[in-house]
Amino acid sequence: MRGYGGKFVKIDLTKSKVLVEDTPMDLMKSFIGGKWLGAYILYKYLDPKISPLSPGNILFVTSGPATGTPIPMSSKISFFFKSPLTGIFGESTMGGNFPAAFKWVGLDGLMITGRSEKPVYLYITPDEIEIRDADHLWGLDTEKTEEVLISDLGREIEIAEIGPAGEKLIRFASISHGHGSRMRESKAGRVGGGAVMGSKNLKAIVLHPHEKKVDVYDVDRVKELSREFISRAVKEPSKSGIKGYREYGTPITVAIAHGDSAFPNHFWENVETPYYEDLDPDLLKEKYYKKRLSCWNCPYSCGKYSIVEEDDIFKGIEVKGPEYETIFSFGGNADLTDYKAIISLNLLCDRYGVDTIDMGNIIAFTLYAVEKGRIKLDRPVKFGDYESILYLFQLTMERRGIGDVMAEGMKIMAKRLGLEDIAIHVKGLTLAGYDPRRLKGMALSYAIGTRGGGHLRTTSYAYEFKRIIKPEDTGPEKVKFLVDIEDLFSLHDSMIFCRFARFVYDWEFTIEILNALTGFNYEYKWLKEQANYVRTIIRWFNLNAGMKPEEDTLPPRFFKEGGRKLDGTEVRITREELRSMVKEYYRLRGWDEDGYPRERIML
Ligand code: SF4
């Protein structure tokens, strides 16, 4: 099937019906897979006004033509749905082994609708698809769920599951994979896919491939291009990122962001941390890292397995991580200065199945509201105190007391408690660890992101840290650069490539690979136009879902307060600076001055 598995499966959980169809190759030719296909499916088949936790929401799972092939850093799969956290386009990507196995069982698309009467899981092999009873799994954490399924079905399976957070419909619950002994942990972490699975009473998706094989158009060329990737990555290891990721993983960013005054601290009051010595990535590497881990077929191996060996309450805790974003949200924003405590919270988030970025941000927000005297809790809590943070985490997981509103995400929480003036999110999604007052490309990226304030649509920070673009610049050339990066990444998200391969897979190399996999002879001009078309489809989906262009902005605190450096000076951004970038972005996308595309799209 030239880069594809051959099957498109529709499952209606209300009716317990499974429909297996041939992959529509005309559609794949136009929309490739991953993001482009997900945008098409949601726009064409999903009522944008639907309640995200109702049975009518679609959970669409899809890989891309590179997934499961020898092309490095392509074991990625994406989940699409209307997000219960943001109310707009929901997209979340997972790595590990599950994505490759998705292709190896012959799938290109899996569209799940409805709600099962009782808990179920899907069992998928190349020959059969079954909806199976999951009563015995409901209530188990992610690690235990995998343990039970592996013991029942054997070690050859790959699993994507939800934990108790997804079952309790916590709006930032993630979809998890590879926990415990598998040591391949990866999450579709953001925008609440776990809650969508929970709302469907779907505990897990289990894949059982028989062989690790995908048909491609030009086998020899694909092998050649895979080797070419390695030689490009190794030739310039710092530029490609392979050196930093292999040695430190993502935590190297603590040093870079802090050193560049972009590391959020004390719930976005500061842009440098007074506790840098405690959060130094060298400390993490020397004391806790025990081995390197990777997704299937990845030479970068950014994953690190950490074990706490010191003789205290954290002794014996093991986790894949912590990633930079977890260190930022708990260590930066909530001022936790002990890596052991961060590792412990990382493990708890993984077991319950919640996004660490949202969880850390929401806890820090609560601590901040208490500190400012805006809310009162039953017991004292404070920044930097593990017991306080653990207490708020537990309340959220149990939906108890203030935890019930914390579980709704920052946007709803801020609205219900009258805290909108101090909340930090864009369209309901909390921000990642890159301060937009310092990195103004990130300001634009957060403001116009397809799924709210995410950091991955352009990863502008990576280009700003390397001074490929200037952090303080807000001019039209920078916006043009970021639009081009967003388009390239949109194609990567359809292949699907890991974002960390961004400095190796340029347009030309990506197109060569795409053509060797599919034989479709794509050209740059068409792909670039299609990327813009897909961006516009998602814009329409979001506008039809109720999003207003006025929401293409940053939280008010960023315009009112500067981000403080340790020397007392500040970094700032103005409304006018951001507005001029957003307007230029609209213009380059071909939308009108107010952010509306000029023509309706009918699919
Ligand atoms: S760089 Fe990390 S996240 Fe990306 S494919 Fe490799 S191991 Fe997975």
XYZ file of C-alpha atoms and ligand atoms in Angstrom:
611
model
C 0.000 0.000 0.000
C 2.999 2.332 -0.432
C 3.408 3.857 3.013
C -0.028 2.856 4.245
C -1.463 -0.058 6.200
C -4.573 -0.466 4.052
C -7.391 -0.307 6.613
C -9.724 2.411 7.804
C -11.806 1.318 10.764
C -14.958 2.888 12.191
C -16.162 1.818 15.613
C -19.469 2.843 17.141
C -19.241 2.025 20.844
C -22.929 2.733 21.476
C -23.956 0.032 19.014
C -20.840 -2.166 19.531
C -20.310 -2.069 15.773
C -17.029 -2.390 13.905
C -16.772 -1.446 10.243
C -13.543 -2.187 8.361
C -13.012 -0.408 5.043
C -10.134 -0.101 2.602
C -8.070 3.017 3.135
C -9.388 5.644 0.687
C -6.194 6.286 -1.274
C -7.537 9.392 -3.059
C -8.099 10.950 0.328
C -4.628 9.920 1.519
C -3.090 11.465 -1.579
C -4.676 14.819 -0.707
C -4.405 14.680 3.082
C -1.426 12.297 3.603
C -2.179 11.223 7.203
C -1.718 12.615 10.719
C -2.679 16.257 11.106
C -3.971 16.901 7.603
C -6.171 13.828 7.667
C -7.323 14.570 11.223
C -8.315 18.110 10.217
C -10.282 16.736 7.255
C -12.103 14.124 9.351
C -13.116 16.517 12.143
C -14.190 19.254 9.729
C -16.210 16.912 7.543
C -17.785 14.612 10.111
C -17.907 16.361 13.494
C -20.490 18.930 14.573
C -18.188 21.696 15.907
C -20.819 22.696 18.475
C -20.958 19.250 20.056
C -20.232 18.838 23.757
C -16.721 17.279 23.847
C -17.639 14.727 26.512
C -20.822 13.598 24.769
C -20.993 10.311 22.816
C -21.116 12.218 19.518
C -17.539 13.482 19.821
C -15.189 11.704 17.431
C -11.890 10.257 18.610
C -9.877 9.830 15.435
C -6.536 8.044 15.641
C -4.160 8.123 12.707
C -0.557 7.531 11.713
C 1.294 8.830 8.644
C 3.140 7.308 5.685
C 6.480 7.277 7.541
C 5.126 5.566 10.671
C 6.489 2.066 11.220
C 8.934 2.307 8.269
C 12.756 2.477 8.557
C 12.600 6.301 8.381
C 14.029 7.458 11.755
C 12.014 9.356 14.351
C 8.660 8.524 12.838
C 7.086 6.275 15.464
C 4.375 8.832 16.101
C 0.613 8.704 16.120
C -1.948 11.455 16.631
C -5.342 11.627 18.309
C -7.928 14.157 17.074
C -11.144 15.207 18.813
C -12.961 18.273 20.009
C -11.046 19.148 23.151
C -12.870 19.092 26.502
C -10.206 21.478 27.822
C -10.356 24.181 25.152
C -13.608 23.509 23.274
C -11.746 23.733 19.949
C -9.648 21.511 17.645
C -7.935 18.865 19.749
C -4.723 17.294 18.523
C -2.268 15.298 20.606
C 0.662 13.144 19.499
C 2.200 10.061 21.107
C 5.521 8.255 20.557
C 6.943 4.988 21.877
C 6.184 1.682 20.115
C 2.411 2.021 19.857
C 2.509 4.182 16.681
C 4.630 1.718 14.695
C 2.416 -1.153 15.873
C -0.657 0.778 14.655
C 0.727 0.599 11.131
C 1.923 -3.004 11.539
C -1.622 -4.180 12.319
C -2.638 -2.540 9.047
C -4.370 0.604 10.294
C -4.297 4.063 8.737
C -7.307 5.510 10.517
C -9.422 4.513 13.500
C -12.571 6.558 14.039
C -14.279 5.949 17.378
C -17.712 7.371 18.181
C -20.475 6.678 20.698
C -20.284 5.564 24.303
C -20.169 2.002 25.522
C -22.621 1.061 28.269
C -19.802 -0.413 30.314
C -15.997 -0.191 30.269
C -14.363 -1.779 27.230
C -11.032 -1.993 25.461
C -10.272 -2.570 21.787
C -8.180 -5.559 20.774
C -6.745 -5.206 17.272
C -4.637 -7.674 15.271
C -4.041 -7.740 11.491
C -6.945 -10.232 11.252
C -9.497 -9.171 13.859
C -10.914 -6.253 15.794
C -12.817 -6.940 18.986
C -14.531 -4.779 21.563
C -13.719 -6.507 24.857
C -14.934 -6.137 28.400
C -12.724 -3.898 30.595
C -14.576 -4.082 33.907
C -11.484 -5.634 35.505
C -9.315 -2.712 34.295
C -11.537 0.212 35.282
C -10.075 2.080 38.244
C -6.533 0.825 37.645
C -3.698 3.256 37.076
C -1.832 3.265 33.764
C 1.010 1.062 34.974
C -1.268 -1.566 36.487
C -3.511 -1.520 33.400
C -0.545 -2.400 31.192
C 0.634 -5.068 33.625
C -2.748 -6.830 33.624
C -3.149 -6.657 29.835
C 0.389 -7.926 29.228
C -0.129 -10.776 31.648
C -3.430 -11.672 29.886
C -2.319 -11.186 26.273
C 1.470 -11.509 26.137
C 4.437 -9.196 25.711
C 3.999 -8.674 21.957
C 1.126 -6.240 22.449
C 1.346 -2.432 22.537
C -1.178 -0.497 24.596
C -2.576 3.034 24.787
C -4.680 3.483 27.895
C -6.188 5.985 30.284
C -5.676 6.161 34.030
C -8.118 7.198 36.770
C -7.886 10.843 35.596
C -9.449 9.964 32.242
C -12.139 7.910 33.953
C -12.982 10.881 36.196
C -13.192 13.132 33.123
C -10.420 15.428 34.314
C -10.246 17.781 31.370
C -6.475 17.588 30.952
C -6.267 13.795 31.243
C -3.847 12.249 28.800
C -3.710 9.051 26.771
C -0.726 7.026 27.979
C 1.472 4.266 26.632
C 4.401 2.062 27.599
C 4.325 2.397 31.365
C 6.071 0.367 34.028
C 8.286 -2.449 32.841
C 7.883 -1.442 29.154
C 9.985 1.689 29.768
C 8.718 3.264 26.560
C 6.457 5.740 28.298
C 4.946 8.294 26.002
C 1.773 10.300 26.249
C -0.647 12.072 24.010
C -0.443 14.512 26.861
C -2.252 17.683 25.973
C -5.836 18.923 25.486
C -7.675 16.090 27.226
C -7.819 13.055 24.929
C -7.879 10.896 28.072
C -11.146 12.508 29.163
C -12.644 11.856 25.719
C -11.708 8.162 26.033
C -13.133 8.158 29.572
C -16.397 9.689 28.340
C -16.703 6.791 25.887
C -15.978 4.195 28.607
C -12.966 3.204 26.542
C -10.129 2.136 28.845
C -7.522 1.066 26.304
C -6.597 0.291 22.722
C -4.483 -2.860 22.408
C -2.513 -3.635 19.248
C -1.121 -7.078 18.530
C 0.956 -7.036 15.326
C 2.268 -10.250 13.784
C 5.158 -8.744 11.855
C 6.997 -5.435 11.733
C 6.518 -4.570 8.106
C 5.105 -1.748 5.989
C 4.991 -1.704 2.208
C 6.690 1.358 0.667
C 6.998 2.603 -2.923
C 10.807 2.504 -3.253
C 12.399 0.228 -0.651
C 16.016 0.946 -1.604
C 15.522 4.707 -1.677
C 13.798 4.626 1.715
C 16.788 2.744 3.168
C 19.179 5.209 1.552
C 17.268 8.209 2.932
C 17.215 6.643 6.404
C 21.008 6.359 6.300
C 21.177 9.909 4.979
C 19.216 11.088 8.022
C 21.753 9.521 10.385
C 24.729 10.997 8.573
C 23.136 14.471 8.550
C 22.305 14.238 12.269
C 25.760 12.996 13.245
C 27.705 15.359 10.966
C 26.593 18.410 12.938
C 25.496 16.940 16.285
C 24.946 20.254 18.064
C 23.000 21.798 15.211
C 20.857 18.708 14.648
C 20.213 18.444 18.397
C 21.284 14.788 18.663
C 24.124 15.598 21.076
C 22.028 17.490 23.621
C 19.079 15.101 23.452
C 21.236 11.967 23.839
C 23.249 13.378 26.708
C 20.652 15.338 28.703
C 17.261 14.898 27.037
C 14.887 17.859 27.152
C 16.057 19.057 30.639
C 19.036 20.741 28.948
C 16.477 23.478 28.210
C 16.439 24.496 31.896
C 19.965 25.860 31.443
C 19.161 27.486 28.102
C 15.836 29.072 29.118
C 17.097 30.304 32.490
C 20.259 31.687 30.864
C 18.148 33.494 28.256
C 15.655 34.971 30.774
C 12.755 32.879 29.491
C 12.317 30.337 32.319
C 9.007 30.984 34.130
C 9.197 30.995 37.913
C 6.664 31.578 40.721
C 3.654 31.302 38.429
C 4.971 33.586 35.721
C 6.247 36.374 37.997
C 9.904 35.788 37.131
C 11.797 34.795 33.992
C 14.837 33.416 35.819
C 14.799 31.108 38.812
C 16.545 31.938 42.091
C 16.871 28.166 42.566
C 18.901 27.390 39.461
C 21.559 25.447 41.361
C 18.888 23.003 42.517
C 17.448 22.625 39.013
C 20.735 22.434 37.116
C 20.342 19.678 34.464
C 23.836 18.402 35.326
C 22.547 17.552 38.787
C 19.718 15.530 37.296
C 22.070 13.778 34.901
C 24.727 12.929 37.452
C 22.490 11.915 40.334
C 19.396 10.332 38.820
C 19.770 9.281 35.172
C 20.314 5.546 34.907
C 19.738 4.833 31.240
C 18.772 6.269 27.891
C 15.385 5.388 26.368
C 13.877 5.964 22.968
C 10.793 5.572 20.843
C 11.004 2.842 18.218
C 13.719 3.562 15.623
C 15.145 6.772 17.057
C 18.869 7.547 17.264
C 18.277 10.676 19.392
C 17.070 8.668 22.433
C 15.887 11.746 24.278
C 14.194 9.675 27.008
C 15.994 9.268 30.331
C 15.188 6.754 33.020
C 15.648 8.266 36.471
C 15.847 6.428 39.779
C 15.998 7.982 43.244
C 18.534 6.138 45.378
C 18.888 8.535 48.314
C 17.666 7.292 51.639
C 14.501 9.333 52.205
C 10.769 9.208 51.452
C 11.438 9.230 47.704
C 13.864 6.296 47.746
C 13.213 3.755 45.010
C 11.007 5.967 42.810
C 11.645 5.289 39.126
C 10.321 7.233 36.170
C 10.956 7.968 32.518
C 11.721 11.645 32.857
C 11.367 14.253 34.117
C 11.036 16.165 30.854
C 11.793 19.876 30.671
C 8.112 20.824 30.741
C 7.574 18.879 33.979
C 10.582 20.580 35.568
C 9.254 23.965 34.420
C 5.691 23.439 35.644
C 6.518 21.966 39.059
C 10.084 23.221 39.560
C 9.789 26.628 37.876
C 6.193 27.701 38.306
C 5.455 25.974 41.623
C 9.010 26.656 42.968
C 9.743 23.037 43.836
C 13.513 22.849 44.172
C 14.097 19.174 44.887
C 14.521 16.902 41.869
C 13.389 13.926 43.943
C 10.041 15.614 44.595
C 9.667 16.526 40.907
C 10.420 12.925 39.908
C 7.824 11.715 42.400
C 5.123 14.068 41.039
C 6.066 13.071 37.498
C 5.401 9.439 38.392
C 2.065 10.286 40.018
C 0.938 12.262 36.953
C 1.937 9.321 34.739
C 0.119 6.765 36.850
C -3.091 8.803 37.110
C -2.735 9.810 33.452
C -2.649 13.611 33.476
C -0.665 16.162 31.543
C 2.200 17.454 33.704
C 2.178 20.903 32.048
C -1.451 21.568 32.934
C -1.227 19.909 36.343
C 1.853 21.886 37.453
C 0.459 25.138 36.054
C -2.931 24.685 37.742
C -1.340 23.857 41.093
C 0.941 26.916 40.778
C -2.105 29.033 39.860
C -3.899 27.842 43.001
C -0.853 28.605 45.175
C -0.613 32.050 43.574
C -4.308 32.806 44.165
C -3.889 31.783 47.828
C -0.713 33.870 48.189
C -2.474 36.931 46.745
C -5.382 36.444 49.145
C -7.848 35.785 46.329
C -8.983 32.374 47.591
C -8.812 30.512 50.897
C -8.316 26.781 51.397
C -9.068 24.544 54.387
C -5.376 24.241 55.189
C -2.309 26.411 54.562
C -0.446 25.807 51.292
C 2.616 27.513 49.861
C 4.960 27.594 46.886
C 7.914 25.224 46.966
C 6.367 22.929 49.557
C 6.045 19.318 48.383
C 3.274 18.508 50.879
C 1.161 21.456 49.654
C 1.644 20.481 46.026
C 0.897 16.821 46.698
C -2.236 17.829 48.617
C -3.539 19.887 45.673
C -2.660 17.081 43.257
C -4.643 14.586 45.310
C -7.650 16.903 45.624
C -7.659 17.246 41.831
C -7.383 13.518 41.163
C -10.221 12.840 43.602
C -12.238 15.868 42.427
C -12.543 16.843 46.088
C -12.976 20.398 47.457
C -11.202 22.914 45.260
C -9.818 19.917 43.335
C -13.170 19.540 41.606
C -12.816 22.896 39.886
C -9.053 22.429 39.330
C -9.952 19.273 37.389
C -11.933 21.432 34.964
C -8.756 23.172 33.756
C -7.501 26.703 34.255
C -10.004 28.541 32.057
C -13.125 27.173 33.757
C -11.483 27.383 37.191
C -10.556 31.051 36.685
C -14.048 31.915 35.501
C -15.845 30.139 38.345
C -13.582 31.606 41.042
C -13.333 35.123 39.594
C -9.599 34.797 38.926
C -9.515 35.571 35.205
C -7.223 38.579 35.678
C -4.418 36.418 37.110
C -4.855 33.186 35.120
C -2.289 32.262 32.460
C -3.671 30.271 29.534
C -4.607 30.814 25.904
C -8.030 29.470 24.890
C -7.982 27.174 27.912
C -4.601 25.562 27.335
C -1.929 26.440 29.888
C 1.390 27.563 28.475
C 4.654 25.659 28.270
C 7.946 26.808 29.791
C 8.900 29.655 27.454
C 8.090 33.177 28.602
C 6.480 35.123 25.733
C 7.566 38.499 27.126
C 11.146 37.475 26.352
C 10.562 35.191 23.332
C 8.176 37.194 21.187
C 7.927 34.499 18.540
C 6.437 32.340 21.290
C 3.973 35.150 22.012
C 2.687 34.817 18.444
C 2.779 31.013 18.559
C 0.733 30.865 21.757
C -1.735 33.441 20.437
C -2.493 31.779 17.105
C -1.907 28.089 17.952
C -4.490 25.745 16.420
C -5.180 24.093 19.789
C -4.689 27.087 22.096
C -1.480 28.097 23.837
C 0.689 25.150 22.860
C 4.417 25.376 22.219
C 4.813 22.839 19.428
C 3.128 24.416 16.382
C 6.271 26.453 15.602
C 8.647 25.771 18.530
C 9.752 29.346 17.950
C 11.769 29.082 21.176
C 14.229 26.677 19.523
C 14.966 29.209 16.767
C 15.050 32.136 19.199
C 17.429 30.407 21.618
C 19.770 29.645 18.705
C 19.387 33.260 17.460
C 18.216 32.040 14.057
C 15.564 34.679 14.742
C 15.903 37.441 17.336
C 13.798 36.918 20.491
C 12.793 40.589 20.775
C 11.949 41.034 17.074
C 8.254 41.463 16.192
C 8.661 42.403 12.518
C 7.018 40.921 9.400
C 10.096 38.907 8.338
C 9.993 36.996 11.604
C 6.271 36.298 11.188
C 6.938 35.027 7.651
C 9.676 32.746 8.983
C 7.305 31.326 11.609
C 4.490 30.776 9.108
C 6.901 28.772 6.962
C 8.010 26.721 9.977
C 4.374 26.139 10.956
C 3.670 24.847 7.430
C 6.708 22.540 7.442
C 5.734 21.180 10.866
C 2.175 20.726 9.659
C 3.584 18.418 6.971
C 5.823 16.710 9.571
C 2.720 16.166 11.710
C 1.155 14.386 8.764
C 4.152 12.115 8.001
C 4.395 11.882 11.255
C 7.907 13.007 12.379
C 9.106 13.725 15.894
C 9.409 17.470 16.441
C 12.983 17.042 17.681
C 14.075 16.087 14.147
C 13.142 19.619 13.016
C 16.716 20.672 12.179
C 17.286 17.669 9.890
C 13.992 17.239 8.035
C 13.886 20.432 5.952
C 11.342 20.870 3.135
C 13.486 19.238 0.458
C 14.478 16.204 2.507
C 10.916 15.733 3.780
C 9.497 15.775 0.243
C 12.123 13.278 -0.983
C 11.126 10.908 1.803
C 7.406 11.395 1.212
C 7.808 10.542 -2.464
C 10.001 7.501 -1.782
C 7.369 6.205 0.655
C 4.264 6.849 -1.444
C 5.346 7.331 -5.070
C 2.907 10.250 -5.321
C 5.433 12.760 -6.736
C 4.515 15.652 -4.506
C 5.993 19.071 -5.201
C 6.869 21.860 -2.810
C 4.378 24.375 -4.227
C 1.378 22.064 -3.845
C 2.392 20.933 -0.348
C 2.931 24.499 0.821
C -0.515 25.525 -0.483
C -2.098 22.447 1.063
C -0.514 23.294 4.441
C -2.186 26.712 4.279
C -5.472 25.109 3.206
C -5.381 22.720 6.187
C -4.556 25.620 8.520
C -7.650 27.373 7.181
C -9.805 24.255 7.640
C -8.766 24.175 11.304
C -9.468 27.913 11.597
C -13.001 27.343 10.343
C -13.484 24.405 12.687
C -12.463 26.574 15.635
C -14.577 29.564 14.568
C -17.568 27.284 14.032
C -16.945 25.805 17.486
C -17.382 29.274 18.987
C -13.822 30.586 19.188
C -13.522 34.354 18.637
C -10.560 35.955 16.820
C -10.203 38.315 19.829
C -8.917 35.255 21.678
C -5.788 35.292 19.462
C -3.913 37.048 22.227
C -2.060 36.520 25.506
C -3.399 36.608 29.077
C -3.762 40.224 30.367
C -1.054 39.817 33.024
C 1.609 39.602 30.321
C 0.771 43.124 29.114
C 0.432 44.533 32.615
C 3.402 42.969 34.388
C 6.976 42.583 33.231
C 8.797 39.276 33.729
C 11.372 39.889 36.468
C 15.010 38.889 36.091
C 17.230 38.143 39.086
C 18.933 41.545 38.758
C 15.559 43.292 39.168
C 15.183 44.399 35.522
C 12.220 43.210 33.461
C 11.295 41.844 30.040
C 8.052 43.166 28.545
C 5.709 42.824 25.608
C 3.000 45.299 24.563
C -0.454 44.613 23.144
C 0.529 46.568 20.023
C 3.607 44.402 19.406
C 1.570 41.220 19.590
C -1.329 42.681 17.592
C 0.962 43.672 14.724
C 2.384 40.132 14.568
C -1.084 38.555 14.691
C -2.336 40.851 11.878
C 0.655 39.990 9.727
C -0.014 36.316 10.414
C -3.643 36.728 9.231
C -2.422 38.498 6.092
C 0.098 35.781 5.238
C -2.587 33.125 5.735
C -4.860 34.987 3.317
C -7.441 35.809 6.018
C -9.096 39.202 6.477
C -7.961 41.880 8.954
C -10.230 40.462 11.653
C -8.892 36.933 11.346
C -11.674 35.374 9.251
C -10.729 33.309 6.184
C -12.119 34.974 3.052
C -13.954 31.902 1.782
C -15.932 29.111 3.388
C -14.535 25.629 2.851
C -16.906 22.870 1.785
C -15.555 19.320 2.012
S 13.698 12.307 20.043
Fe 12.713 11.458 21.846
S 10.487 11.793 21.525
Fe 11.522 12.028 19.546
S 11.361 10.021 18.562
Fe 13.343 10.132 19.650
S 13.002 9.240 21.658
Fe 10.982 9.721 20.764
